[in-house]
Amino acid sequence: MKKISVSVLLFIMIMSVLIVHPVTAEDDIIEIGVLQLVEHASLDAAYRGFVDALKEAGYEDGVNIKIDYQNAQGDQANLMTISERFVKNQVDLILAIATPAAQSVASATTDIPILFTAVTDPVAARLVESNEAPGLNVTGTTDAGPIDKQLELLKELYPDLKTLGIIYNSSEVNSEVQAKQAEEIAKNLGWEVKLGTITSVNDIEQVATSLAGKVEAFYAPTDNTIASAMPNLAKVAEEHSLPIIAGAPEMVEAGGLATVGIDYYKLGAQTGKMAVRILKGEAKPGAMPVESLKDVDVVLNKDYAKAIGYSFPQSVLDKATKIIGE
Ligand code: TRP
C-alpha cells in the first residue's frame, strides 16, 4: 500500500516537472535571422546592442534562441539570396540593419515579423505606411540624425564658411533624403552647396577630389557606401586641409572632424527590446510605432583636426561628449 503511493507520488512529480518544463525539440528554438548590409562600425554597434538587449531579457544565442547572422558585404544579390533563405527557413523574426537590407527582407516576406534598425527614413524607403502606424509586418528604429545641429556645429567651428560639398551615394534613399535636408539647412545658413554623387566606393576619391577644389568643407551623411570607406574620403579631405562633418560618431572615428550624432549601440538595444515584445507575443510589428533616440553626442576627432591644421575652440571642446585622439 505504502509502496504504491510512493511510486504514484513519484510519477506525479516527474509528470509535473515535464509539464512545466517540456523537453524542447531543436525545432522549437526561436530562430532570428539577422541581415546586415555591410560591415562598418555604426552598423556593427547596432547589432551588438540588439544581441545584448535580448540577452538581458533572457534570450541568449546558443542557449534558448539561435541567431543566424549574415552580412551581405554591400552586395544587392547577396541581400536577396539571404532574405530568401530566411523565408525558406521560416525564421521566427528578422532583424535588418540599414535601409537596403530592410528593403530586401521586406520584399521577401509579408508575414514573418521584421524589425529594422539604423534606417534613416522608413517612410521614404517604403518600409512602413507611417512611423506612427507601420501597418504591415515591419517596424523598427530610425537613426535620422540632427542634421541641423551637425551643420550648426560646422558653422560654430568655421564661422566664415561659404561653400559646402555634400558627398553621397545617389542610389541609397537614406542618403538622398539626408542630402536634400542638408542642402536646405546649409542654404539657410547662407552657404553655397555643391553636390557630389557617387555610385560605389570606387568613385569616392575622384568625386571628393573634384569637389575639394570648389568647397571649404565636406558633409557626409550616414551613407553606407561612404561609411564603409571613410579613409578614402578622409585622405582627399586631409590633402586639401578640409573639415568633414559626418552623420555618425563612428564615421568621425574613422576619419572626420566632428558630428552631433546618436549612439548606435543604444539604438540597436532599443530594437532588441522591441524584439522581446514581439517574441513574447505582447505586440505585433504593424501596431508598433517606429522608435528613435532622443539623446545625441557631440563627437570630435583631434587627430583629424591635427592632420588639417585645425584646433577646436574651447567652447566646442567644453560640450564634447567624446573626443578622439586624447
Ligand atoms: N542610416 C543608414 C541607412 O539608413 C545606415 C547607417 C547607420 C549608416 N549608421 C550609419 C550609414 C553610419 C553610414 C554611416 O541605411
mmCIF file of C-alpha atoms and ligand atoms in Angstrom:
data_model
loop_
_atom_site.group_PDB
_atom_site.id
_atom_site.type_symbol
_atom_site.label_atom_id
_atom_site.label_comp_id
_atom_site.label_asym_id
_atom_site.label_seq_id
_atom_site.Cartn_x
_atom_site.Cartn_y
_atom_site.Cartn_z
ATOM 1 C CA MET A 1 0.000 0.000 0.000
ATOM 2 C CA LYS A 2 2.715 2.373 1.097
ATOM 3 C CA LYS A 3 4.934 1.335 -1.835
ATOM 4 C CA ILE A 4 2.234 2.116 -4.348
ATOM 5 C CA SER A 5 1.568 5.581 -3.030
ATOM 6 C CA VAL A 6 5.304 6.379 -3.160
ATOM 7 C CA SER A 7 5.561 5.392 -6.809
ATOM 8 C CA VAL A 8 2.332 7.211 -7.642
ATOM 9 C CA LEU A 9 3.731 10.264 -5.957
ATOM 10 C CA LEU A 10 6.994 9.916 -7.870
ATOM 11 C CA PHE A 11 5.079 9.545 -11.122
ATOM 12 C CA ILE A 12 3.063 12.668 -10.421
ATOM 13 C CA MET A 13 6.207 14.596 -9.551
ATOM 14 C CA ILE A 14 8.002 13.572 -12.754
ATOM 15 C CA MET A 15 4.952 14.392 -14.861
ATOM 16 C CA SER A 16 4.527 17.813 -13.347
ATOM 17 C CA VAL A 17 8.189 18.637 -13.952
ATOM 18 C CA LEU A 18 7.756 17.578 -17.577
ATOM 19 C CA ILE A 19 4.627 19.670 -17.979
ATOM 20 C CA VAL A 20 6.225 22.784 -16.527
ATOM 21 C CA HIS A 21 9.487 22.279 -18.468
ATOM 22 C CA PRO A 22 8.586 20.476 -21.661
ATOM 23 C CA VAL A 23 11.529 18.871 -23.398
ATOM 24 C CA THR A 24 12.114 21.291 -26.258
ATOM 25 C CA ALA A 25 12.930 19.822 -29.594
ATOM 26 C CA GLU A 26 15.629 21.596 -31.646
ATOM 27 C CA ASP A 27 12.905 22.890 -33.953
ATOM 28 C CA ASP A 28 11.187 24.755 -31.159
ATOM 29 C CA ILE A 29 14.137 27.031 -30.505
ATOM 30 C CA ILE A 30 13.369 30.598 -31.541
ATOM 31 C CA GLU A 31 15.348 31.474 -34.625
ATOM 32 C CA ILE A 32 16.267 35.043 -35.521
ATOM 33 C CA GLY A 33 17.729 35.882 -38.914
ATOM 34 C CA VAL A 34 19.911 38.984 -38.971
ATOM 35 C CA LEU A 35 20.744 40.674 -42.250
ATOM 36 C CA GLN A 36 23.339 43.426 -42.080
ATOM 37 C CA LEU A 37 24.027 45.355 -45.276
ATOM 38 C CA VAL A 38 27.736 45.830 -44.890
ATOM 39 C CA GLU A 39 30.408 45.894 -42.266
ATOM 40 C CA HIS A 40 31.037 49.312 -40.790
ATOM 41 C CA ALA A 41 31.338 50.392 -37.201
ATOM 42 C CA SER A 42 27.896 52.042 -36.776
ATOM 43 C CA LEU A 43 26.025 49.002 -38.050
ATOM 44 C CA ASP A 44 28.241 46.619 -36.081
ATOM 45 C CA ALA A 45 27.465 48.594 -32.916
ATOM 46 C CA ALA A 46 23.708 48.432 -33.573
ATOM 47 C CA TYR A 47 23.946 44.654 -33.932
ATOM 48 C CA ARG A 48 25.858 44.307 -30.662
ATOM 49 C CA GLY A 49 23.235 46.408 -28.872
ATOM 50 C CA PHE A 50 20.444 44.218 -30.253
ATOM 51 C CA VAL A 51 22.090 40.969 -29.112
ATOM 52 C CA ASP A 52 22.875 42.359 -25.652
ATOM 53 C CA ALA A 53 19.315 43.604 -25.078
ATOM 54 C CA LEU A 54 17.899 40.201 -25.997
ATOM 55 C CA LYS A 55 20.354 38.513 -23.657
ATOM 56 C CA GLU A 56 19.405 40.855 -20.856
ATOM 57 C CA ALA A 57 15.780 39.805 -21.334
ATOM 58 C CA GLY A 58 16.718 36.134 -21.143
ATOM 59 C CA TYR A 59 17.099 35.328 -24.841
ATOM 60 C CA GLU A 60 20.618 34.132 -25.338
ATOM 61 C CA ASP A 61 22.106 32.969 -28.605
ATOM 62 C CA GLY A 62 23.055 29.306 -28.488
ATOM 63 C CA VAL A 63 21.058 28.764 -25.322
ATOM 64 C CA ASN A 64 17.362 29.335 -25.942
ATOM 65 C CA ILE A 65 17.489 31.215 -29.242
ATOM 66 C CA LYS A 66 19.500 30.802 -32.405
ATOM 67 C CA ILE A 67 20.769 33.874 -34.231
ATOM 68 C CA ASP A 68 21.650 33.388 -37.865
ATOM 69 C CA TYR A 69 23.827 36.444 -38.542
ATOM 70 C CA GLN A 70 24.501 37.261 -42.192
ATOM 71 C CA ASN A 71 26.415 40.146 -43.735
ATOM 72 C CA ALA A 72 25.664 40.972 -47.365
ATOM 73 C CA GLN A 73 29.041 42.706 -47.919
ATOM 74 C CA GLY A 74 27.181 45.597 -49.539
ATOM 75 C CA ASP A 75 26.010 43.409 -52.389
ATOM 76 C CA GLN A 76 22.453 43.545 -53.716
ATOM 77 C CA ALA A 77 22.468 39.923 -54.947
ATOM 78 C CA ASN A 78 23.624 38.737 -51.512
ATOM 79 C CA LEU A 79 20.814 40.723 -49.894
ATOM 80 C CA MET A 80 18.240 38.882 -51.968
ATOM 81 C CA THR A 81 19.738 35.418 -51.509
ATOM 82 C CA ILE A 82 19.948 35.779 -47.751
ATOM 83 C CA SER A 83 16.424 37.251 -47.475
ATOM 84 C CA GLU A 84 15.011 34.319 -49.425
ATOM 85 C CA ARG A 85 16.885 31.843 -47.264
ATOM 86 C CA PHE A 86 15.440 33.344 -44.068
ATOM 87 C CA VAL A 87 11.945 32.957 -45.525
ATOM 88 C CA LYS A 88 12.600 29.392 -46.666
ATOM 89 C CA ASN A 89 13.903 28.522 -43.188
ATOM 90 C CA GLN A 90 10.793 30.122 -41.687
ATOM 91 C CA VAL A 91 12.772 32.017 -39.062
ATOM 92 C CA ASP A 92 10.645 33.492 -36.256
ATOM 93 C CA LEU A 93 11.868 37.060 -36.614
ATOM 94 C CA ILE A 94 14.199 39.029 -38.872
ATOM 95 C CA LEU A 95 16.426 41.948 -37.929
ATOM 96 C CA ALA A 96 17.551 44.074 -40.877
ATOM 97 C CA ILE A 97 20.381 46.535 -40.362
ATOM 98 C CA ALA A 98 20.435 49.607 -42.674
ATOM 99 C CA THR A 99 17.960 50.663 -45.347
ATOM 100 C CA PRO A 100 18.863 48.418 -48.303
ATOM 101 C CA ALA A 101 18.846 45.332 -46.036
ATOM 102 C CA ALA A 102 15.414 46.249 -44.676
ATOM 103 C CA GLN A 103 14.042 46.814 -48.177
ATOM 104 C CA SER A 104 15.323 43.427 -49.254
ATOM 105 C CA VAL A 105 13.747 41.407 -46.415
ATOM 106 C CA ALA A 106 10.520 43.412 -46.570
ATOM 107 C CA SER A 107 10.081 42.459 -50.196
ATOM 108 C CA ALA A 108 10.750 38.797 -49.411
ATOM 109 C CA THR A 109 8.028 38.256 -46.791
ATOM 110 C CA THR A 110 4.796 39.826 -45.644
ATOM 111 C CA ASP A 111 4.230 37.534 -42.690
ATOM 112 C CA ILE A 112 7.477 36.961 -40.766
ATOM 113 C CA PRO A 113 7.888 39.837 -38.277
ATOM 114 C CA ILE A 114 10.671 42.177 -39.401
ATOM 115 C CA LEU A 115 12.497 44.722 -37.285
ATOM 116 C CA PHE A 116 14.874 47.213 -38.842
ATOM 117 C CA THR A 117 17.485 49.389 -37.222
ATOM 118 C CA ALA A 118 19.648 52.284 -38.426
ATOM 119 C CA VAL A 119 17.148 53.213 -41.127
ATOM 120 C CA THR A 120 17.091 56.937 -41.876
ATOM 121 C CA ASP A 121 13.620 57.333 -43.303
ATOM 122 C CA PRO A 122 11.369 54.250 -43.120
ATOM 123 C CA VAL A 123 8.547 56.001 -44.989
ATOM 124 C CA ALA A 124 10.706 57.161 -47.914
ATOM 125 C CA ALA A 125 12.177 53.643 -48.041
ATOM 126 C CA ARG A 126 8.595 52.289 -48.256
ATOM 127 C CA LEU A 127 9.056 50.040 -45.246
ATOM 128 C CA VAL A 128 6.099 51.384 -43.278
ATOM 129 C CA GLU A 129 2.886 53.200 -44.070
ATOM 130 C CA SER A 130 3.735 55.774 -41.410
ATOM 131 C CA ASN A 131 6.127 55.915 -38.476
ATOM 132 C CA GLU A 132 3.209 56.068 -36.028
ATOM 133 C CA ALA A 133 1.271 53.171 -37.556
ATOM 134 C CA PRO A 134 3.572 50.955 -39.659
ATOM 135 C CA GLY A 135 0.647 48.740 -40.726
ATOM 136 C CA LEU A 136 2.330 45.609 -42.064
ATOM 137 C CA ASN A 137 4.846 43.104 -40.678
ATOM 138 C CA VAL A 138 7.653 45.655 -40.484
ATOM 139 C CA THR A 139 8.742 48.166 -37.835
ATOM 140 C CA GLY A 140 11.921 49.174 -36.009
ATOM 141 C CA THR A 141 14.167 52.081 -35.112
ATOM 142 C CA THR A 142 15.260 55.056 -37.166
ATOM 143 C CA ASP A 143 18.618 56.794 -36.906
ATOM 144 C CA ALA A 144 17.505 60.054 -38.555
ATOM 145 C CA GLY A 145 20.135 62.393 -37.201
ATOM 146 C CA PRO A 146 20.064 66.030 -36.186
ATOM 147 C CA ILE A 147 21.434 67.402 -39.462
ATOM 148 C CA ASP A 148 20.605 70.933 -38.334
ATOM 149 C CA LYS A 149 22.753 70.515 -35.218
ATOM 150 C CA GLN A 150 25.548 68.957 -37.263
ATOM 151 C CA LEU A 151 25.700 71.882 -39.669
ATOM 152 C CA GLU A 152 25.293 74.447 -36.890
ATOM 153 C CA LEU A 153 28.325 72.848 -35.258
ATOM 154 C CA LEU A 154 30.228 73.300 -38.525
ATOM 155 C CA LYS A 155 29.247 76.959 -38.532
ATOM 156 C CA GLU A 156 30.488 77.320 -34.982
ATOM 157 C CA LEU A 157 33.790 75.683 -35.972
ATOM 158 C CA TYR A 158 34.131 77.671 -39.213
ATOM 159 C CA PRO A 159 32.169 80.934 -38.819
ATOM 160 C CA ASP A 160 33.417 82.276 -42.171
ATOM 161 C CA LEU A 161 32.469 79.229 -44.214
ATOM 162 C CA LYS A 162 30.783 79.941 -47.545
ATOM 163 C CA THR A 163 30.724 76.710 -49.544
ATOM 164 C CA LEU A 164 29.791 73.184 -48.524
ATOM 165 C CA GLY A 165 30.264 69.979 -50.508
ATOM 166 C CA ILE A 166 27.799 67.179 -49.818
ATOM 167 C CA ILE A 167 29.034 63.760 -50.876
ATOM 168 C CA TYR A 168 26.777 60.703 -51.011
ATOM 169 C CA ASN A 169 25.615 57.661 -52.960
ATOM 170 C CA SER A 170 22.603 58.727 -55.006
ATOM 171 C CA SER A 171 21.236 55.169 -55.110
ATOM 172 C CA GLU A 172 20.819 54.999 -51.317
ATOM 173 C CA VAL A 173 17.426 56.505 -50.474
ATOM 174 C CA ASN A 174 18.646 57.206 -46.923
ATOM 175 C CA SER A 175 21.403 59.403 -48.347
ATOM 176 C CA GLU A 176 19.165 61.076 -50.884
ATOM 177 C CA VAL A 177 16.819 62.156 -48.087
ATOM 178 C CA GLN A 178 19.661 63.466 -45.930
ATOM 179 C CA ALA A 179 21.429 65.266 -48.773
ATOM 180 C CA LYS A 180 18.233 67.128 -49.585
ATOM 181 C CA GLN A 181 17.741 68.166 -45.952
ATOM 182 C CA ALA A 182 21.382 69.157 -45.558
ATOM 183 C CA GLU A 183 21.248 71.241 -48.715
ATOM 184 C CA GLU A 184 18.259 73.170 -47.442
ATOM 185 C CA ILE A 185 19.742 73.731 -43.986
ATOM 186 C CA ALA A 186 23.074 74.813 -45.497
ATOM 187 C CA LYS A 187 21.346 77.318 -47.742
ATOM 188 C CA ASN A 188 19.506 78.736 -44.749
ATOM 189 C CA LEU A 189 22.876 79.145 -43.054
ATOM 190 C CA GLY A 190 23.914 81.230 -46.049
ATOM 191 C CA TRP A 191 26.216 78.704 -47.694
ATOM 192 C CA GLU A 192 26.545 77.739 -51.302
ATOM 193 C CA VAL A 193 26.142 73.987 -51.802
ATOM 194 C CA LYS A 194 27.818 71.622 -54.268
ATOM 195 C CA LEU A 195 26.616 68.030 -54.509
ATOM 196 C CA GLY A 196 28.988 65.194 -55.301
ATOM 197 C CA THR A 197 27.264 61.899 -56.021
ATOM 198 C CA ILE A 198 28.961 58.535 -56.110
ATOM 199 C CA THR A 199 27.620 55.130 -57.101
ATOM 200 C CA SER A 200 30.257 52.933 -55.486
ATOM 201 C CA VAL A 201 33.257 53.003 -53.157
ATOM 202 C CA ASN A 202 35.487 53.269 -56.228
ATOM 203 C CA ASP A 203 34.117 56.766 -57.030
ATOM 204 C CA ILE A 204 34.860 58.358 -53.670
ATOM 205 C CA GLU A 205 38.379 59.620 -54.294
ATOM 206 C CA GLN A 206 37.638 61.056 -57.700
ATOM 207 C CA VAL A 207 34.377 62.786 -56.723
ATOM 208 C CA ALA A 208 35.916 64.092 -53.493
ATOM 209 C CA THR A 209 38.940 65.445 -55.356
ATOM 210 C CA SER A 210 36.772 67.287 -57.835
ATOM 211 C CA LEU A 211 34.643 68.760 -55.015
ATOM 212 C CA ALA A 212 37.689 69.643 -52.919
ATOM 213 C CA GLY A 213 38.726 72.324 -55.367
ATOM 214 C CA LYS A 214 35.351 74.073 -55.066
ATOM 215 C CA VAL A 215 34.290 73.818 -51.430
ATOM 216 C CA GLU A 216 35.621 74.662 -47.963
ATOM 217 C CA ALA A 217 34.092 71.721 -46.082
ATOM 218 C CA PHE A 218 32.549 68.308 -46.656
ATOM 219 C CA TYR A 219 29.322 66.939 -45.295
ATOM 220 C CA ALA A 220 28.934 63.143 -45.426
ATOM 221 C CA PRO A 221 25.520 61.848 -44.274
ATOM 222 C CA THR A 222 25.002 58.311 -42.914
ATOM 223 C CA ASP A 223 25.708 56.869 -46.321
ATOM 224 C CA ASN A 224 26.630 53.187 -46.206
ATOM 225 C CA THR A 225 28.980 53.394 -49.174
ATOM 226 C CA ILE A 226 30.980 56.266 -47.718
ATOM 227 C CA ALA A 227 30.923 54.847 -44.190
ATOM 228 C CA SER A 228 32.461 51.621 -45.405
ATOM 229 C CA ALA A 229 35.360 53.576 -46.920
ATOM 230 C CA MET A 230 35.752 56.696 -44.744
ATOM 231 C CA PRO A 231 39.569 56.663 -45.052
ATOM 232 C CA ASN A 232 39.220 57.187 -48.831
ATOM 233 C CA LEU A 233 37.283 60.410 -48.259
ATOM 234 C CA ALA A 234 39.482 61.476 -45.341
ATOM 235 C CA LYS A 235 42.628 61.071 -47.440
ATOM 236 C CA VAL A 236 41.403 63.551 -50.059
ATOM 237 C CA ALA A 237 39.985 65.968 -47.488
ATOM 238 C CA GLU A 238 43.210 65.929 -45.488
ATOM 239 C CA GLU A 239 45.261 66.654 -48.605
ATOM 240 C CA HIS A 240 43.185 69.810 -49.067
ATOM 241 C CA SER A 241 43.032 70.604 -45.326
ATOM 242 C CA LEU A 242 39.245 70.429 -45.384
ATOM 243 C CA PRO A 243 36.974 69.513 -42.477
ATOM 244 C CA ILE A 244 34.489 66.651 -42.775
ATOM 245 C CA ILE A 245 31.296 66.788 -40.777
ATOM 246 C CA ALA A 246 29.796 63.320 -40.760
ATOM 247 C CA GLY A 247 26.400 61.850 -39.941
ATOM 248 C CA ALA A 248 27.540 59.337 -37.328
ATOM 249 C CA PRO A 249 30.079 59.122 -34.495
ATOM 250 C CA GLU A 250 31.770 56.033 -35.957
ATOM 251 C CA MET A 251 32.393 57.881 -39.226
ATOM 252 C CA VAL A 252 34.169 60.632 -37.297
ATOM 253 C CA GLU A 253 36.278 57.998 -35.572
ATOM 254 C CA ALA A 254 37.245 56.571 -38.943
ATOM 255 C CA GLY A 255 38.317 59.948 -40.329
ATOM 256 C CA GLY A 256 36.241 63.058 -39.927
ATOM 257 C CA LEU A 257 36.349 66.224 -37.846
ATOM 258 C CA ALA A 258 33.116 66.223 -35.874
ATOM 259 C CA THR A 259 29.484 65.265 -35.564
ATOM 260 C CA VAL A 260 26.442 65.519 -33.392
ATOM 261 C CA GLY A 261 25.083 62.023 -33.593
ATOM 262 C CA ILE A 262 23.294 59.187 -31.910
ATOM 263 C CA ASP A 263 24.711 56.138 -30.168
ATOM 264 C CA TYR A 264 24.146 53.176 -32.494
ATOM 265 C CA TYR A 265 24.699 50.619 -29.732
ATOM 266 C CA LYS A 266 21.773 52.166 -27.833
ATOM 267 C CA LEU A 267 19.654 52.242 -30.979
ATOM 268 C CA GLY A 268 20.305 48.533 -31.509
ATOM 269 C CA ALA A 269 19.484 47.795 -27.874
ATOM 270 C CA GLN A 270 16.182 49.637 -28.202
ATOM 271 C CA THR A 271 15.415 47.460 -31.236
ATOM 272 C CA GLY A 272 16.257 44.394 -29.145
ATOM 273 C CA LYS A 273 13.626 45.439 -26.616
ATOM 274 C CA MET A 274 11.074 45.687 -29.409
ATOM 275 C CA ALA A 275 12.068 42.146 -30.459
ATOM 276 C CA VAL A 276 11.420 40.875 -26.936
ATOM 277 C CA ARG A 277 7.885 42.251 -27.016
ATOM 278 C CA ILE A 278 7.245 40.522 -30.334
ATOM 279 C CA LEU A 279 8.760 37.213 -29.203
ATOM 280 C CA LYS A 280 6.626 37.281 -26.053
ATOM 281 C CA GLY A 281 3.535 37.826 -28.165
ATOM 282 C CA GLU A 282 2.843 41.183 -26.500
ATOM 283 C CA ALA A 283 2.811 43.188 -29.712
ATOM 284 C CA LYS A 284 2.772 42.889 -33.485
ATOM 285 C CA PRO A 285 5.074 44.964 -35.741
ATOM 286 C CA GLY A 286 2.224 46.590 -37.649
ATOM 287 C CA ALA A 287 0.941 48.243 -34.479
ATOM 288 C CA MET A 288 4.320 49.202 -33.006
ATOM 289 C CA PRO A 289 5.370 52.768 -33.884
ATOM 290 C CA VAL A 290 8.870 53.299 -35.262
ATOM 291 C CA GLU A 291 11.155 54.337 -32.394
ATOM 292 C CA SER A 292 14.114 56.707 -32.245
ATOM 293 C CA LEU A 293 16.711 58.028 -29.807
ATOM 294 C CA LYS A 294 16.490 61.482 -28.353
ATOM 295 C CA ASP A 295 19.981 61.824 -26.874
ATOM 296 C CA VAL A 296 22.788 62.938 -29.129
ATOM 297 C CA ASP A 297 26.540 63.076 -28.584
ATOM 298 C CA VAL A 298 28.987 65.728 -29.733
ATOM 299 C CA VAL A 299 31.967 63.800 -31.071
ATOM 300 C CA LEU A 300 35.250 65.492 -32.030
ATOM 301 C CA ASN A 301 38.351 63.999 -33.602
ATOM 302 C CA LYS A 302 41.556 65.751 -32.505
ATOM 303 C CA ASP A 303 43.745 63.522 -34.669
ATOM 304 C CA TYR A 304 41.854 64.613 -37.743
ATOM 305 C CA ALA A 305 41.949 68.250 -36.593
ATOM 306 C CA LYS A 306 45.714 67.999 -36.286
ATOM 307 C CA ALA A 307 46.014 66.497 -39.754
ATOM 308 C CA ILE A 308 44.256 69.501 -41.303
ATOM 309 C CA GLY A 309 45.944 72.049 -39.036
ATOM 310 C CA TYR A 310 42.815 72.943 -37.083
ATOM 311 C CA SER A 311 42.322 73.427 -33.359
ATOM 312 C CA PHE A 312 38.905 73.255 -31.726
ATOM 313 C CA PRO A 313 37.670 76.347 -29.863
ATOM 314 C CA GLN A 314 37.280 75.814 -26.128
ATOM 315 C CA SER A 315 33.513 76.460 -26.348
ATOM 316 C CA VAL A 316 33.143 73.374 -28.525
ATOM 317 C CA LEU A 317 35.578 71.229 -26.536
ATOM 318 C CA ASP A 318 33.512 72.025 -23.447
ATOM 319 C CA LYS A 319 30.391 70.451 -24.881
ATOM 320 C CA ALA A 320 32.041 67.374 -26.382
ATOM 321 C CA THR A 321 30.725 64.026 -25.212
ATOM 322 C CA LYS A 322 33.587 62.165 -26.815
ATOM 323 C CA ILE A 323 36.983 63.351 -28.016
ATOM 324 C CA ILE A 324 39.036 61.048 -30.199
ATOM 325 C CA GLY A 325 42.799 61.373 -30.017
ATOM 326 C CA GLU A 326 43.249 62.368 -26.381
HETATM 327 N N1 TRP B 1 21.171 55.303 -41.903
HETATM 328 C C1 TRP B 1 21.745 54.373 -42.819
HETATM 329 C C2 TRP B 1 20.631 53.705 -43.609
HETATM 330 O O1 TRP B 1 19.508 54.052 -43.456
HETATM 331 C C3 TRP B 1 22.557 53.329 -42.136
HETATM 332 C C4 TRP B 1 23.597 53.858 -41.245
HETATM 333 C C5 TRP B 1 23.552 53.925 -39.939
HETATM 334 C C6 TRP B 1 24.814 54.416 -41.586
HETATM 335 N N2 TRP B 1 24.674 54.486 -39.435
HETATM 336 C C7 TRP B 1 25.450 54.787 -40.411
HETATM 337 C C8 TRP B 1 25.384 54.651 -42.761
HETATM 338 C C9 TRP B 1 26.668 55.407 -40.415
HETATM 339 C C10 TRP B 1 26.612 55.240 -42.766
HETATM 340 C C11 TRP B 1 27.223 55.624 -41.603
HETATM 341 O O2 TRP B 1 20.872 52.835 -44.402
#
